[in-house]
Amino acid sequence: AAMSHHLRVLVSTLEGLRLKDAETRFLHWLLQRIPPAATGELRVNIGITKALLASELGTRQETLSRILAKLRDAGLLEVARQTIVVHEAAAVRDLFERNLSGAGR
């Protein structure tokens, strides 16, 4: 069971790295931590430093900070220390789908 879980985590990490850009990779990371049927506001514990998260996403900490600021300015989320407050999970899912399809570019 532990090996199966580890394999799923590795496959998910590889899928995330293959996504188009750092914003899309971050949204993928965030959506993996949100229950699929979740709506409304919810909190996601980051669990690691922002520097380590940036490294996990294959980007620089400055780029991650710009992504978080962009999403905050768009009214999608807020970051308070180790917690991301997602204002509307459906809006985050929609942005992720637009980024995947290239419509937001």
Short mmCIF file of C-alpha atoms in Angstrom, two decimals:
data_model
loop_
_atom_site.label_atom_id
_atom_site.label_comp_id
_atom_site.label_asym_id
_atom_site.label_seq_id
_atom_site.Cartn_x
_atom_site.Cartn_y
_atom_site.Cartn_z
CA ALA A 1 0.00 0.00 0.00
CA ALA A 2 2.82 2.40 0.86
CA MET A 3 4.60 1.66 -2.41
CA SER A 4 1.38 2.23 -4.36
CA HIS A 5 0.86 5.58 -2.62
CA HIS A 6 4.45 6.60 -3.35
CA LEU A 7 4.02 5.68 -7.03
CA ARG A 8 0.81 7.76 -7.28
CA VAL A 9 2.64 10.75 -5.77
CA LEU A 10 5.52 10.38 -8.25
CA VAL A 11 3.18 10.07 -11.23
CA SER A 12 1.25 13.12 -10.07
CA THR A 13 4.51 15.07 -9.72
CA LEU A 14 5.54 14.12 -13.25
CA GLU A 15 2.14 15.13 -14.63
CA GLY A 16 2.45 18.48 -12.88
CA LEU A 17 5.91 19.18 -14.29
CA ARG A 18 4.74 18.51 -17.81
CA LEU A 19 2.08 21.24 -17.63
CA LYS A 20 2.60 24.38 -19.67
CA ASP A 21 3.75 27.07 -17.27
CA ALA A 22 4.43 27.78 -13.62
CA GLU A 23 0.94 29.21 -13.01
CA THR A 24 -0.71 26.10 -14.42
CA ARG A 25 1.61 23.86 -12.39
CA PHE A 26 0.73 25.82 -9.23
CA LEU A 27 -3.00 25.59 -9.95
CA HIS A 28 -2.60 21.83 -10.50
CA TRP A 29 -0.74 21.55 -7.18
CA LEU A 30 -3.48 23.54 -5.44
CA LEU A 31 -6.34 21.57 -7.00
CA GLN A 32 -4.77 18.30 -5.87
CA ARG A 33 -5.32 19.53 -2.31
CA ILE A 34 -8.94 20.59 -2.83
CA PRO A 35 -11.72 17.97 -2.73
CA PRO A 36 -13.22 17.64 -6.24
CA ALA A 37 -16.74 18.57 -5.14
CA ALA A 38 -15.61 21.49 -2.95
CA THR A 39 -17.31 24.82 -3.50
CA GLY A 40 -17.01 28.16 -1.81
CA GLU A 41 -14.17 29.26 0.42
CA LEU A 42 -11.72 26.77 1.86
CA ARG A 43 -8.24 26.64 3.37
CA VAL A 44 -5.26 24.68 2.10
CA ASN A 45 -2.24 24.16 4.33
CA ILE A 46 0.95 24.57 2.28
CA GLY A 47 2.92 22.34 4.65
CA ILE A 48 6.33 23.39 3.26
CA THR A 49 8.21 26.64 2.78
CA LYS A 50 7.42 28.74 -0.27
CA ALA A 51 10.99 28.21 -1.46
CA LEU A 52 10.53 24.44 -1.32
CA LEU A 53 7.13 24.70 -3.01
CA ALA A 54 8.66 26.76 -5.81
CA SER A 55 11.36 24.14 -6.22
CA GLU A 56 8.76 21.37 -6.28
CA LEU A 57 6.91 23.27 -9.03
CA GLY A 58 10.09 23.67 -11.04
CA THR A 59 10.21 27.45 -10.74
CA ARG A 60 11.87 30.20 -8.69
CA GLN A 61 10.51 31.63 -5.47
CA GLU A 62 10.12 35.06 -7.12
CA THR A 63 8.00 33.54 -9.87
CA LEU A 64 5.81 31.78 -7.30
CA SER A 65 5.38 35.08 -5.43
CA ARG A 66 4.28 36.80 -8.66
CA ILE A 67 1.79 34.00 -9.36
CA LEU A 68 0.35 34.25 -5.85
CA ALA A 69 0.09 38.06 -6.19
CA LYS A 70 -1.66 37.73 -9.58
CA LEU A 71 -4.17 35.24 -8.19
CA ARG A 72 -4.68 37.40 -5.09
CA ASP A 73 -5.29 40.49 -7.27
CA ALA A 74 -7.80 38.47 -9.32
CA GLY A 75 -9.67 37.74 -6.08
CA LEU A 76 -9.14 33.99 -6.26
CA LEU A 77 -7.07 33.44 -3.13
CA GLU A 78 -5.11 34.89 -0.24
CA VAL A 79 -1.95 33.60 1.41
CA ALA A 80 -1.40 33.87 5.15
CA ARG A 81 1.85 32.23 6.27
CA GLN A 82 1.42 28.48 5.63
CA THR A 83 -2.22 28.70 4.54
CA ILE A 84 -3.82 29.47 1.19
CA VAL A 85 -7.41 30.67 1.46
CA VAL A 86 -9.22 29.82 -1.77
CA HIS A 87 -12.22 32.13 -2.15
CA GLU A 88 -14.04 30.03 -4.75
CA ALA A 89 -12.77 26.57 -5.67
CA ALA A 90 -14.82 26.48 -8.90
CA ALA A 91 -13.13 29.67 -10.15
CA VAL A 92 -9.70 28.12 -9.55
CA ARG A 93 -10.77 24.99 -11.48
CA ASP A 94 -12.04 27.19 -14.34
CA LEU A 95 -8.75 29.10 -14.55
CA PHE A 96 -6.80 25.83 -14.56
CA GLU A 97 -8.94 24.50 -17.42
CA ARG A 98 -8.52 27.76 -19.40
CA ASN A 99 -4.76 27.61 -18.89
CA LEU A 100 -4.64 24.01 -20.11
CA SER A 101 -6.62 24.83 -23.22
CA GLY A 102 -4.52 27.93 -23.90
CA ALA A 103 -7.57 30.21 -23.90
CA GLY A 104 -6.11 32.47 -21.23
CA ARG A 105 -2.98 33.24 -23.25
#
